[in-house]
Coordinates of C-alpha atoms and ligand atoms in Angstrom, one line a residue:
X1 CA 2.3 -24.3 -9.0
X2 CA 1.4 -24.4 -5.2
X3 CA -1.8 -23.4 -4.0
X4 CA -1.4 -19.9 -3.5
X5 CA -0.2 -19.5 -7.1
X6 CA -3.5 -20.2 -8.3
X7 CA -5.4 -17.5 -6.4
X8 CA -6.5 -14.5 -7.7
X9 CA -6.0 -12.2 -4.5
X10 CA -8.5 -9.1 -4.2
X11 CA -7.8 -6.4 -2.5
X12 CA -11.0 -4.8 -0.6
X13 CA -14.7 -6.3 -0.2
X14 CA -17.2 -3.3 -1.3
X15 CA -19.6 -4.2 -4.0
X16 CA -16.4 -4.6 -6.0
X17 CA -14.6 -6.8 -4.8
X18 CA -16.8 -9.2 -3.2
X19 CA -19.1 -8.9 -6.8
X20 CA -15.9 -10.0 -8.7
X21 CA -15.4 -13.1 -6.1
X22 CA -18.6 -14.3 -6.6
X23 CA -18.2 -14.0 -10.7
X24 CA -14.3 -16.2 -10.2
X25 CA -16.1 -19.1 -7.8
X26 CA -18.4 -19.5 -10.3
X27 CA -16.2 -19.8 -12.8
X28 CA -14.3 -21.8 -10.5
X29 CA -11.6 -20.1 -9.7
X30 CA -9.9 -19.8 -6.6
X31 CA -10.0 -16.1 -5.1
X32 CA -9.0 -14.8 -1.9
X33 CA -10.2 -11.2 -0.7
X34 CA -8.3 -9.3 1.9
X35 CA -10.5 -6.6 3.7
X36 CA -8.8 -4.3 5.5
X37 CA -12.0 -3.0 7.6
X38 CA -14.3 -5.5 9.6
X39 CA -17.9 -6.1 8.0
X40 CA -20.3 -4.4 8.7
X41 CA -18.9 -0.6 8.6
X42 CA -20.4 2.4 7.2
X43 CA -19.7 3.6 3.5
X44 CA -21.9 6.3 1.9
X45 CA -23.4 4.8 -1.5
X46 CA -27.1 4.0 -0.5
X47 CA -29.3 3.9 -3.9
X48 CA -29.2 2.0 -7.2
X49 CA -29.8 2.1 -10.7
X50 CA -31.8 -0.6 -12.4
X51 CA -28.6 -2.3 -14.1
X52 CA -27.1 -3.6 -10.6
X53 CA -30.0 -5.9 -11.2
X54 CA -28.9 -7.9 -13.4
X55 CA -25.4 -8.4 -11.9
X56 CA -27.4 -9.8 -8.7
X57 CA -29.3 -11.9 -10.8
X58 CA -26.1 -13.4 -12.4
X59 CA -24.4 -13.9 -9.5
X60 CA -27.9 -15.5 -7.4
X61 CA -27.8 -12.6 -5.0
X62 CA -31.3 -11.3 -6.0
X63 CA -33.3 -13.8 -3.8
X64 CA -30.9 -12.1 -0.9
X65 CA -31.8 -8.8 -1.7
X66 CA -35.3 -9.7 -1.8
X67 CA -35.7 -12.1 1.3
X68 CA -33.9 -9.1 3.6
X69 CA -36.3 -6.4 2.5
X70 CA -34.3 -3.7 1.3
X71 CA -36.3 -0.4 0.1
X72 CA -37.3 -1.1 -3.6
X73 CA -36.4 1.7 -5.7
X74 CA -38.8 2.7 -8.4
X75 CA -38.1 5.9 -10.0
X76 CA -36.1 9.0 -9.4
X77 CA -37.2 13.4 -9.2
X78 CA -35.5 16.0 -9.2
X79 CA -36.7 19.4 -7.6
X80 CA -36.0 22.7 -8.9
X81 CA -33.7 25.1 -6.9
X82 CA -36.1 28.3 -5.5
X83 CA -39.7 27.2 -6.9
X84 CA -41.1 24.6 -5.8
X85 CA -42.7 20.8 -7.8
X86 CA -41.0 18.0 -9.0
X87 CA -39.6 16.2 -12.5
X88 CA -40.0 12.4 -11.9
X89 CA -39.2 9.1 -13.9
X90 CA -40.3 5.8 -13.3
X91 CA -38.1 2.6 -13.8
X92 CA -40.9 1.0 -15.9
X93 CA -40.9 3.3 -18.8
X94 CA -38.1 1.5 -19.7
X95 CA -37.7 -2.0 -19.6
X96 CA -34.1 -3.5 -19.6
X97 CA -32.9 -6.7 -21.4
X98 CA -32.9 -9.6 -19.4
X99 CA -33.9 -7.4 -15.5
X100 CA -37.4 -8.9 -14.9
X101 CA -38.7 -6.3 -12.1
X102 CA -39.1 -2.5 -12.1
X103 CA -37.1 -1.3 -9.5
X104 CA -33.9 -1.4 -8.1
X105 CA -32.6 -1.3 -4.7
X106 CA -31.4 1.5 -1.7
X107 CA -29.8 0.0 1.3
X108 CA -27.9 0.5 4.4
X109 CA -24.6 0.1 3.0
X110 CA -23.5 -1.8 6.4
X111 CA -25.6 -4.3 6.0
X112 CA -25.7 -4.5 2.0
X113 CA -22.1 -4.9 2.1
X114 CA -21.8 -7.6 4.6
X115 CA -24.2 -9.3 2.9
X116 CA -22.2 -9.4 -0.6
X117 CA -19.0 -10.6 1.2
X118 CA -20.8 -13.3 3.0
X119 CA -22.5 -14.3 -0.4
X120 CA -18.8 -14.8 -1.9
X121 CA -17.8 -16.6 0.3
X122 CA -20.7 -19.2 0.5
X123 CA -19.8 -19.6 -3.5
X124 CA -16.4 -20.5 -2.6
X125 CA -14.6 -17.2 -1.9
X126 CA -11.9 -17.2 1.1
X127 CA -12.3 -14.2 2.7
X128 CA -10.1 -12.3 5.6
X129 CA -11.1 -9.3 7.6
X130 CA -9.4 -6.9 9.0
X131 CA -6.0 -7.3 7.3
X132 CA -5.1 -4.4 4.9
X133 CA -3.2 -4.8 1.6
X134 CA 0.3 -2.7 2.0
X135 CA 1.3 -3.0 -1.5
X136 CA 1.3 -5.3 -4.7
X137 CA 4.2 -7.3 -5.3
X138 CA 5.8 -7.6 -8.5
X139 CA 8.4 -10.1 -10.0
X140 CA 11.7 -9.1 -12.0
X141 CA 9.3 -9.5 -15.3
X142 CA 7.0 -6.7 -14.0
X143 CA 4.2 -9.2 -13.2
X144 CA 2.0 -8.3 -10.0
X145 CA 2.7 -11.7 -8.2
X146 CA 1.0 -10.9 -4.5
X147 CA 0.2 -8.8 -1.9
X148 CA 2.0 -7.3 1.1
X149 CA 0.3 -7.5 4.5
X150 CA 0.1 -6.3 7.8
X151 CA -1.0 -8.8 10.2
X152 CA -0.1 -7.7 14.2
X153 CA 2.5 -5.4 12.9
X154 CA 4.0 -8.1 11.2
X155 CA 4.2 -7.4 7.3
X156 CA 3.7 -10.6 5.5
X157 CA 3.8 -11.7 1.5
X158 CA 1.1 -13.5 0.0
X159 CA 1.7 -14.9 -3.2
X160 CA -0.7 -15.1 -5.9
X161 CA -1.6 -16.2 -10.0
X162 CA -3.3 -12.4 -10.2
X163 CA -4.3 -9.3 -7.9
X164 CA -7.0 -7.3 -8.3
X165 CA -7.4 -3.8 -6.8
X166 CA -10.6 -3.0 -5.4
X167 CA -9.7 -0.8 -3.1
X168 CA -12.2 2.0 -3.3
X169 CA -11.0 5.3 -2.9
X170 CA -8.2 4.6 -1.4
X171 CA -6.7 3.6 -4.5
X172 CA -3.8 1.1 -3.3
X173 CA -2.9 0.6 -6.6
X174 CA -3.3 3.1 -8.4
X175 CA -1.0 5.5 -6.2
X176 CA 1.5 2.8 -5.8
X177 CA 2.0 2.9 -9.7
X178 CA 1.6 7.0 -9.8
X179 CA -1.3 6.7 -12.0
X180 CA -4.1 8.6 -10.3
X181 CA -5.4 11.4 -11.5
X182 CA -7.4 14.1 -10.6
X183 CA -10.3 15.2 -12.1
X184 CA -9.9 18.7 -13.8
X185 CA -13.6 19.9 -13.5
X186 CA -15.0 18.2 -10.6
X187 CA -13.9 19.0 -6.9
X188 CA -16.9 18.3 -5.0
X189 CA -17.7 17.4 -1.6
X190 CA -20.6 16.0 0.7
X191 CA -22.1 16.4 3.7
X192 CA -24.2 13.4 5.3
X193 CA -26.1 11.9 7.7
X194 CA -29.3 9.6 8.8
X195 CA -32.3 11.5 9.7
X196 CA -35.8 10.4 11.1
X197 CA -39.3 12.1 10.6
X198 CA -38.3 13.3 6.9
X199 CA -41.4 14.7 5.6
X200 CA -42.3 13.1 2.5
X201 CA -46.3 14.2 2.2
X202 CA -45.4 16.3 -0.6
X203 CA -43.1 13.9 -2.7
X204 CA -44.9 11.8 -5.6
X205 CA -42.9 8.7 -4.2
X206 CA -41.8 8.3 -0.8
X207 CA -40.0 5.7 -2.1
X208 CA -37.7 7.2 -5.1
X209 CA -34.8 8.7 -4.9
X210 CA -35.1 12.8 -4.7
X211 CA -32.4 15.2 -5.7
X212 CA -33.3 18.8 -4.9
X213 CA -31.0 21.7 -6.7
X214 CA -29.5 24.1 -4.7
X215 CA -29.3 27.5 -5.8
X216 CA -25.2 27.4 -5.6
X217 CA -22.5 26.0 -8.0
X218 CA -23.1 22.6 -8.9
X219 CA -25.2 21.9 -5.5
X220 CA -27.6 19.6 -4.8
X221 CA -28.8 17.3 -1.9
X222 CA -30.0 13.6 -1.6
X223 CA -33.0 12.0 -0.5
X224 CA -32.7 8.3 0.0
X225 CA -34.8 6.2 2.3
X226 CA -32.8 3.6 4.0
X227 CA -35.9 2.0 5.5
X228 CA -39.4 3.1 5.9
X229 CA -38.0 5.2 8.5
X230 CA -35.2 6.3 8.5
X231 CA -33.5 8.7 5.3
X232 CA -30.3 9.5 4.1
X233 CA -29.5 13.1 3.1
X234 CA -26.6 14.5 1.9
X235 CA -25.6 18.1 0.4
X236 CA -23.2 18.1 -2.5
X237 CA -21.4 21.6 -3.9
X238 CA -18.4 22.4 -4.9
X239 CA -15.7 22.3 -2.0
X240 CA -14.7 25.7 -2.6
X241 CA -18.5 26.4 -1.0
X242 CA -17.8 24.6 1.8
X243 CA -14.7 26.1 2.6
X244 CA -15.8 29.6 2.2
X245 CA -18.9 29.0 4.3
X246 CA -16.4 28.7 7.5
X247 CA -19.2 26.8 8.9
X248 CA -19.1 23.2 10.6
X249 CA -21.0 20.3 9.0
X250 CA -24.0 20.9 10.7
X251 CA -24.6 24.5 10.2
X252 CA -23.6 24.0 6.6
X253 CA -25.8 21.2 6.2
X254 CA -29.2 24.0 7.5
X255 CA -27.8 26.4 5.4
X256 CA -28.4 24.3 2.7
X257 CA -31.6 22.4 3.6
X258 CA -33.4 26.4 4.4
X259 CA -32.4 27.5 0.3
X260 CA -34.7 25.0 -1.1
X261 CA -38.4 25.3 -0.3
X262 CA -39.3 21.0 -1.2
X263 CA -36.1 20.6 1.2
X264 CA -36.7 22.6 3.8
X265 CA -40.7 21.4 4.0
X266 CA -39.3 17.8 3.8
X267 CA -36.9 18.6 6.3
X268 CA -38.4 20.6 9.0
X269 CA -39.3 18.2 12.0
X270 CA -36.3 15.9 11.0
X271 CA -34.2 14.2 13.7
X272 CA -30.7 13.4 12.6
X273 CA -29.8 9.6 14.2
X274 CA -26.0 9.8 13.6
X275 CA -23.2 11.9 12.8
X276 CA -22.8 13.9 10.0
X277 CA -20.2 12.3 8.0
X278 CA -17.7 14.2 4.5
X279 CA -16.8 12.9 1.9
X280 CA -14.0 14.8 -0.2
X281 CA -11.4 14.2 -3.4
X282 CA -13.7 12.0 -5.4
X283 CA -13.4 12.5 -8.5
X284 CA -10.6 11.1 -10.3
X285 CA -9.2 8.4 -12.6
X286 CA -6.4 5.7 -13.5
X287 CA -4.6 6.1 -16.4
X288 CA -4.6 2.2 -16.4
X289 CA -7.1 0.2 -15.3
X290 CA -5.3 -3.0 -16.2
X291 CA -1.4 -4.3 -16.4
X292 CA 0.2 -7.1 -16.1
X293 CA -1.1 -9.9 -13.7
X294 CA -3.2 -7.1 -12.2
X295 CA -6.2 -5.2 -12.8
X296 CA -8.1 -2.3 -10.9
X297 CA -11.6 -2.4 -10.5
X298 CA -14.9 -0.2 -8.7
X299 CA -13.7 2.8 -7.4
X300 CA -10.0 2.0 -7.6
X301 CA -10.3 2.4 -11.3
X302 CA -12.0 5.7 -11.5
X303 CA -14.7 7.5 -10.0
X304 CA -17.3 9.9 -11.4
X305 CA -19.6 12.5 -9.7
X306 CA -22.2 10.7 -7.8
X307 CA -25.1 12.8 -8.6
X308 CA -26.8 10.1 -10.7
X309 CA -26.3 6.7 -8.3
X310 CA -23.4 5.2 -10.9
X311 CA -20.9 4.0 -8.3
X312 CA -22.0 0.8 -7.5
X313 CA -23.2 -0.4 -10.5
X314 CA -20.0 0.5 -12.0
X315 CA -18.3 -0.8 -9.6
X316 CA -20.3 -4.8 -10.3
X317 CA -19.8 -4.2 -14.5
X318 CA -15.9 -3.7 -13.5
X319 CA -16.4 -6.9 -11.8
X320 CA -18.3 -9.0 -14.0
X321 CA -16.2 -7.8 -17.3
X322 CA -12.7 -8.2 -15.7
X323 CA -13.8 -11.5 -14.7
X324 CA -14.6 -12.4 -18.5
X325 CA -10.7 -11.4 -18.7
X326 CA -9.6 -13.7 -15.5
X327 CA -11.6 -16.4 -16.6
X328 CA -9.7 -16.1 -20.6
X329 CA -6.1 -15.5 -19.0
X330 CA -6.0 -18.6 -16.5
X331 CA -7.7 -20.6 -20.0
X332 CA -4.9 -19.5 -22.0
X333 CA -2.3 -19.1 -19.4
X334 CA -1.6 -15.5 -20.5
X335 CA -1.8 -13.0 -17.7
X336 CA -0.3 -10.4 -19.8
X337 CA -1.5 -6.6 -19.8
X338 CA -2.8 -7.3 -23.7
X339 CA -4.5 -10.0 -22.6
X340 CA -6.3 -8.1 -20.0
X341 CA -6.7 -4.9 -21.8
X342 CA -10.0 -5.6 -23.5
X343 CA -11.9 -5.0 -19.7
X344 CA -10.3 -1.8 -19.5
X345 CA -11.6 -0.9 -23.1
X346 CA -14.9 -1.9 -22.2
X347 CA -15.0 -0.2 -18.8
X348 CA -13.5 3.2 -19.8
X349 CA -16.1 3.6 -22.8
X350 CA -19.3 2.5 -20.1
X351 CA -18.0 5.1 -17.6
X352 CA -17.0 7.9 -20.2
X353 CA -20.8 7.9 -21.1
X354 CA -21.5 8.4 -17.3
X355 CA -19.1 11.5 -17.2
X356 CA -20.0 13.0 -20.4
X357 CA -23.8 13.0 -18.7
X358 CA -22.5 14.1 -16.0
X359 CA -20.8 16.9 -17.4
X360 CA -23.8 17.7 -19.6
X361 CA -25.7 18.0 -16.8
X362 CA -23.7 20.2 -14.8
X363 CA -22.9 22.7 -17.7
X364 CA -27.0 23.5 -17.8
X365 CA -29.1 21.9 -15.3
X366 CA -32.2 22.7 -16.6
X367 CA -31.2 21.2 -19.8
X368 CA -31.7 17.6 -17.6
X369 CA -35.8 18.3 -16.7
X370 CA -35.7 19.9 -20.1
X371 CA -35.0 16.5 -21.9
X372 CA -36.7 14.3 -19.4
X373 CA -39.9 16.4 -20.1
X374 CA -39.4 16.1 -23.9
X375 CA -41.3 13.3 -25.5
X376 CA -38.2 13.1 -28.0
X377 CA -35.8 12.5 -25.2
X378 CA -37.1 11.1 -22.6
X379 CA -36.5 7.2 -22.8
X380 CA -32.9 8.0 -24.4
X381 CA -32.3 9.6 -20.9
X382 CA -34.1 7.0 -19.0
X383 CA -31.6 4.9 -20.9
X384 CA -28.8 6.4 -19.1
X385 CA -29.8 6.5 -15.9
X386 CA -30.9 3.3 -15.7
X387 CA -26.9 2.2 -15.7
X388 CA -27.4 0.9 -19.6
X389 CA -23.9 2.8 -20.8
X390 CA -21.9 -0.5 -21.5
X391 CA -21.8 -2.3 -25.1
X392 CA -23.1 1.1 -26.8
X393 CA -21.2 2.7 -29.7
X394 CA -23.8 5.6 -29.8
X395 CA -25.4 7.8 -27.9
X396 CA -27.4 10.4 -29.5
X397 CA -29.1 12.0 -26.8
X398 CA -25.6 13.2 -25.5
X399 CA -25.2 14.8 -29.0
X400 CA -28.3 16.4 -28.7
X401 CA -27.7 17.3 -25.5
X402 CA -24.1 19.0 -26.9
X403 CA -26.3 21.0 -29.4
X404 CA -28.6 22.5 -27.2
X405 CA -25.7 23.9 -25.5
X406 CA -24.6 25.3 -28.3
X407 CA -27.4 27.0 -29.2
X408 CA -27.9 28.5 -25.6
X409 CA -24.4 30.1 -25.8
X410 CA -24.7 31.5 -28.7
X411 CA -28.6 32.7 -28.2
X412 CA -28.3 36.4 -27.0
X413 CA -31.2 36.4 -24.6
X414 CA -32.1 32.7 -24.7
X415 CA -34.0 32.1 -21.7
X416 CA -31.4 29.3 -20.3
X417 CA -28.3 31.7 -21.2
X418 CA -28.0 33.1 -17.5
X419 CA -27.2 29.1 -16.1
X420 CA -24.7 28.0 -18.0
X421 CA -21.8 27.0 -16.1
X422 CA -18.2 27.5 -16.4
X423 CA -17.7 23.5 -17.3
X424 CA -15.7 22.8 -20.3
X425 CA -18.1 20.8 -22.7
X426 CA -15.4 20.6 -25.9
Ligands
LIG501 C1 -20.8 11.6 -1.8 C2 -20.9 10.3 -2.4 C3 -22.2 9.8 -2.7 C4 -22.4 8.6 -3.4 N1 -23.6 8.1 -3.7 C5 -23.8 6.9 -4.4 C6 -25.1 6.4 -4.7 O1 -26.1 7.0 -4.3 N2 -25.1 5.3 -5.4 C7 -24.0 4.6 -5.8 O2 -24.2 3.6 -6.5 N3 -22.8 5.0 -5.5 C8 -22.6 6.2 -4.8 N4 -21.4 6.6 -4.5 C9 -20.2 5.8 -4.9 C10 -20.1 4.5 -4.1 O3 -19.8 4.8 -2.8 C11 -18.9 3.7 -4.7 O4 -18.8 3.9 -6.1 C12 -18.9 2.2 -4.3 O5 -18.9 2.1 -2.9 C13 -17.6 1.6 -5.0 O6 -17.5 0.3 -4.5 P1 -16.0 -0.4 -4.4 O7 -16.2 -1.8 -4.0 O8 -15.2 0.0 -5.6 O9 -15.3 0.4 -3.2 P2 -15.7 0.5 -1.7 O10 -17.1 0.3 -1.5 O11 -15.1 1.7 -1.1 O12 -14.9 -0.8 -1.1 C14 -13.5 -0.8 -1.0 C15 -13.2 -1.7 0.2 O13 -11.7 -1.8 0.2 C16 -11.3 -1.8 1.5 N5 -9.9 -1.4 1.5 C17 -9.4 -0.2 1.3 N6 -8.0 -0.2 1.3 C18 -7.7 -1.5 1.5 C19 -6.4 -2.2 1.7 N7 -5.3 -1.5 1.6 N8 -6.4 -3.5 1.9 C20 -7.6 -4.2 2.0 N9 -8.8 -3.6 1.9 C21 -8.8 -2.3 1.7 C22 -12.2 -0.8 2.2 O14 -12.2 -1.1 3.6 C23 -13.5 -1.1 1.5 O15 -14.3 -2.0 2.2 C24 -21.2 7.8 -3.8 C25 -19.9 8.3 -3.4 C26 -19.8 9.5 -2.8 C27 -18.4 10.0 -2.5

């Protein structure tokens, strides 16, 4: 075997693939990533859950995300659509195996990135930027074998042991093979930017992340402090909203901010710093997340609603679990899809939780500050959105959630009856 033949090649440095780089050095080995942008660049994404934690830990990048001072991230609240007051949680209600602090992270993606790719590649990680990934090669026994490139309009092939897609949206992949999907509930889309001056006088934490309700279909907005001054807000809805507002960004974005009185107050001697950004199609999945001599990982496997923070922390399980796989097939010298399957197993089950919250949640919103308010509840929640979904057979809080569904739909009168949404829960 030559050199090159012994490489796992990645395709994309986000959290992904740069996490799943760092997890092969380790294990010693050899991984190249291809990054078709050049570090740093923008990516919306900004706020944490509590189980990225233990990834970093794993992979020694805590004392990185300690020494550069990103804003620590102790709780979340939500805000009720029309009234106003807040339903908060705090990370230390709940403490997590093996995470020794009580909050979690949200950074400036540009930076946190950079920062994870440059941490690879001090463990041993050979990393190129600014060369995109065409398409996976494959050999006459179906075997992804290496990457297409383009280097100065010259495409290229690089050989390779095993490639990984980590590709992010754009799903290199996973459209190659014809095995996207779209989601059939959720079409969302997001408006963005980076404001200064957010009020946060009225907020219990300045420093949580806050999600205010909007009083339209499954719309909500983001409040995440990217430093001590400056925030990131965003406004979620359905994209049918968004289209049948025939507004631009910006007078969208008002509309929004002015039908929420927390969101308005916190917003109303802001001063946006850069452009409003959208974000659109995001909800989707593979129908297989691993084949032979490949595997998909992060957001090139499947993505689900961002409304509680999942992304990136599902994006560094998918890393560190398809490692375990990498590490077994170069042991064994089996790089088949069986061989490989058990990540995608355990992936699919960790982010079906996520989406069945998710879906929960959108079906009756006030069933979510319902359960975080109930003394029953409450931790098996906290559970959740602290990123714990992986290794769990059960989850009874989902089931009660299910039931108290039921029982509002088939409640004449019950006071919840007039929000239940149009969301398939069955
Ligand atoms: C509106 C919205 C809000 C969100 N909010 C949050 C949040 O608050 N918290 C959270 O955790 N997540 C959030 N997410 C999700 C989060 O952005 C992603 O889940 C996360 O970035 C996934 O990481 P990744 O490494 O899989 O993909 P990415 O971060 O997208 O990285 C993929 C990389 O691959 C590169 N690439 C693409 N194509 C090629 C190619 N052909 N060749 C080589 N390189 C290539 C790209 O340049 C990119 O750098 C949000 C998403 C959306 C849409």
């Amino acid at each position: 075997m030559n050199n090159h033949e012994n490489n796992v090649v990645i395709i994309g440095g986000g959290p992904a693939g740069s996490a799943l780089g760092c997890y092969l050095s380790k294990a010693g080995i050899k991984n190249t990533i291809y990054e078709a942008a050049n570090h740093p660049r923008d990516h919306v994404g900004e706020s944490m859950v509590m189980s990225s934690v233990r990834v970093f830990d794993e992979i020694g990048f805590l004392p990185v995300m300690e020494r550069e001072g990103f804003v620590r991230k102790y709780g979340a609240s939500w805000h009720p659509p029309i009234a106003k007051g807040e339903a908060a949680i705090a990370f230390n209600e709940f403490p997590q195996e093996s995470i020794r602090q009580d909050y979690t992270y949200h950074v400036d993606r540009k930076k946190f990135d950079l920062l994870l790719l440059k941490h690879a590649e001090s463990l041993g990680t050979k990393v190129y930027q600014g060369i995109g990934a065409t398409k996976v090669l494959f050999d006459e026994n179906n075997y992804a074998r290496g990457i297409q490139i383009k280097v100065a309009g010259q495409e290229l092939e690089v050989p390779a042991r095993m490639v990984v897609d980590a590709s992010g949206r754009n799903t290199l992949l996973g459209k190659q093979l014809k095995v996207k999907k779209t989601d059939p509930i959720f079409d969302q889309f997001a408006v963005h930017a980076w404001f200064e001056n957010v009020d946060k006088s009225q907020v219990d934490s300045s420093e949580y992340i806050h999600i205010y309700f909007l009083p339209v279909q499954r719309g909500w907005a983001w409040q995440i402090p990217i430093t001590h001054e400056v925030t990131s807000m965003g406004i979620v809805a359905e994209k049918e909203v968004f289209k049948g507002a025939k507004l631009g960004p910006g007078e969208y974005f008002d509309k929004y901010v002015a039908s929420n009185p927390d969101l308005a107050h916190a917003m109303r001697d802001a001063r946006r710093v850069n452009e409003f950004k959208m974000e659109g199609d995001y909800s989707y999945k593979m129908d297989t997340f691993a084949g032979n001599g490949f595997v998909l990982i992060g957001d090139a496997a499947r993505f689900v609603d961002p409304i509680f923070s999942s992304g990136v922390s599902v994006a560094l399980y998918s890393a560190k679990y398809s490692s375990e796989r990498i590490v077994e097939a170069f042991k064994s010298d089996d790089f088949s899809e069986a061989n490989l399957k058990p990540y995608e197993v355990k992936l699919r089950s960790g982010i079906d939780i996520w989406y069945e919250f998710i879906r929960l949640y959108y079906k009756l919103l006030p069933l979510f500050t319902h359960f975080i308010s109930s003394k029953e509840h409450r931790v098996e929640v906290l559970r959740l959105l602290q990123g714990e979904v992986f290794d769990r057979r059960e989850v009874p809080v989902l089931d009660a959630m299910r039931k108290f569904i039921k029982i509002v739909e088939t409640t004449p009168n019950h006071v919840f009856a007039g929000q239940l949404s149009d969301i398939p829960i069955d």
